[in-house]
Each structure stands twice: as C-alpha cells, then as structure tokens.
Protein backbone atom coordinates (compact mmCIF):
# COMPACT_ATOMS: atom_id res chain seq x y z
CA MET A 1 0.00 0.00 0.00
CA ALA A 2 2.86 2.40 0.68
CA LEU A 3 4.14 1.99 -2.89
CA ARG A 4 7.72 2.13 -1.76
CA ASN A 5 10.78 0.42 -3.10
CA ASP A 6 11.95 -1.64 -0.13
CA ARG A 7 14.91 -3.49 -1.62
CA SER A 8 15.38 -5.49 1.58
CA ASN A 9 12.01 -7.23 1.08
CA LYS A 10 11.58 -8.95 -2.28
CA ASP A 11 7.90 -9.68 -1.59
CA CYS A 12 6.99 -6.10 -0.72
CA ASN A 13 8.83 -4.12 -3.32
CA LEU A 14 7.12 -1.80 -5.80
CA GLU A 15 9.64 -2.23 -8.59
CA ILE A 16 9.59 -6.02 -8.39
CA SER A 17 5.79 -6.07 -8.21
CA LEU A 18 5.42 -3.83 -11.27
CA ASN A 19 7.95 -5.95 -13.16
CA ARG A 20 5.93 -9.06 -12.34
CA ILE A 21 2.82 -7.45 -13.77
CA GLU A 22 4.78 -6.40 -16.85
CA HIS A 23 5.99 -9.96 -17.41
CA ILE A 24 2.46 -11.29 -17.09
CA PHE A 25 1.34 -8.88 -19.81
CA GLN A 26 4.25 -9.89 -22.03
CA ASP A 27 3.92 -13.64 -21.51
CA HIS A 28 0.15 -14.15 -21.80
CA GLU A 29 -2.56 -13.48 -24.33
CA ARG A 30 -4.70 -10.41 -23.86
CA GLN A 31 -7.95 -12.36 -23.48
CA THR A 32 -6.42 -14.52 -20.74
CA ILE A 33 -5.26 -11.43 -18.89
CA ILE A 34 -8.70 -9.84 -19.13
CA LYS A 35 -10.40 -12.98 -17.79
CA ASP A 36 -7.92 -13.15 -14.94
CA LEU A 37 -8.48 -9.48 -14.13
CA GLU A 38 -12.22 -10.13 -13.97
CA LEU A 39 -11.51 -12.80 -11.38
CA LEU A 40 -9.23 -10.50 -9.38
CA ILE A 41 -11.78 -7.72 -9.00
CA LYS A 42 -14.43 -10.17 -7.81
CA GLN A 43 -12.31 -11.24 -4.84
CA ASP A 44 -13.29 -10.02 -1.38
CA ASP A 45 -9.72 -9.24 -0.39
CA TRP A 46 -8.37 -5.77 -1.21
CA ARG A 47 -4.98 -7.07 -2.36
CA PRO A 48 -6.19 -8.66 -5.62
CA GLN A 49 -8.41 -5.63 -6.14
CA LEU A 50 -5.39 -3.36 -5.90
CA ILE A 51 -3.50 -5.52 -8.41
CA PHE A 52 -6.52 -5.24 -10.69
CA CYS A 53 -6.49 -1.42 -10.47
CA ILE A 54 -2.80 -1.19 -11.22
CA SER A 55 -3.06 -3.70 -14.07
CA ILE A 56 -5.91 -2.04 -15.92
CA LEU A 57 -3.62 0.93 -16.49
CA LYS A 58 -1.73 -1.24 -18.98
CA LEU A 59 -4.76 -2.22 -21.05
CA HIS A 60 -5.98 -0.85 -24.35
CA ARG A 61 -8.98 1.43 -24.35
CA GLU A 62 -11.19 -1.19 -26.00
CA ASP A 63 -10.56 -3.60 -23.11
CA LEU A 64 -11.71 -1.21 -20.43
CA PRO A 65 -15.52 -0.84 -20.58
CA ASN A 66 -16.42 -4.19 -19.05
CA LEU A 67 -13.57 -4.08 -16.55
CA LYS A 68 -14.54 -0.57 -15.43
CA LYS A 69 -18.07 -1.84 -14.94
CA GLU A 70 -16.74 -4.68 -12.77
CA LEU A 71 -14.69 -2.21 -10.74
CA TRP A 72 -17.69 0.08 -10.12
CA ASN A 73 -19.79 -2.93 -9.16
CA LYS A 74 -17.18 -3.93 -6.61
CA LEU A 75 -16.85 -0.38 -5.26
CA ASN A 76 -20.62 -0.22 -4.80
CA ASP A 77 -20.68 -3.65 -3.22
CA ILE A 78 -18.02 -3.42 -0.54
CA GLN A 79 -17.81 -1.43 2.67
CA SER A 80 -14.11 -1.05 3.20
CA SER A 81 -11.47 1.53 4.02
CA ILE A 82 -9.62 0.45 0.86
CA ILE A 83 -12.24 2.04 -1.43
CA PRO A 84 -10.45 5.45 -1.58
CA CYS A 85 -7.20 3.68 -2.48
CA LEU A 86 -8.88 1.72 -5.25
CA CYS A 87 -10.48 4.89 -6.58
C-alpha cells in the first residue's frame, strides 16, 4: 500500500511487483489477462483488487468498458477503508 521500493524485502517491493505485472502482460494473451483481471476484482480481499487497479492501467482502451463496470460494481458492493485507495 505504501508503494515504496523496499529493496530489503523482495515480496513487498514496488519495482519487483510492477515488473511481475509487466511480465504477465508480455507472456500471456490479452484475453487470458482480461479474464484473470475479472476474477481478481471479484475477490473479497483488497490485495487482488489493488493488483486489478494497477493492471488495468496497462490495457488498451477497447478492453476497459467491461472491466470498469466490474470495478464500479465492486466499489458499490463493498464497505471497506480500501475504497479510496482503489479509486
């Protein structure tokens, strides 16, 4: 959540996390990524939802309408302190 580059912790490092997302986009077909993103936003945990929000920034405009709809549905559905961060 702090979006910091903590080089001492490989599991909680912004640069490593963004590189992992980049590799996923490079190594998988667009339709697979979109389906996986749809699954992420439907999770009840904020962590996959945050990954979803970061990941959709890498998508093409034509891929966004349905995913934005899923995001708004989730934002309307949950009562959580993470909502401002997702927005």
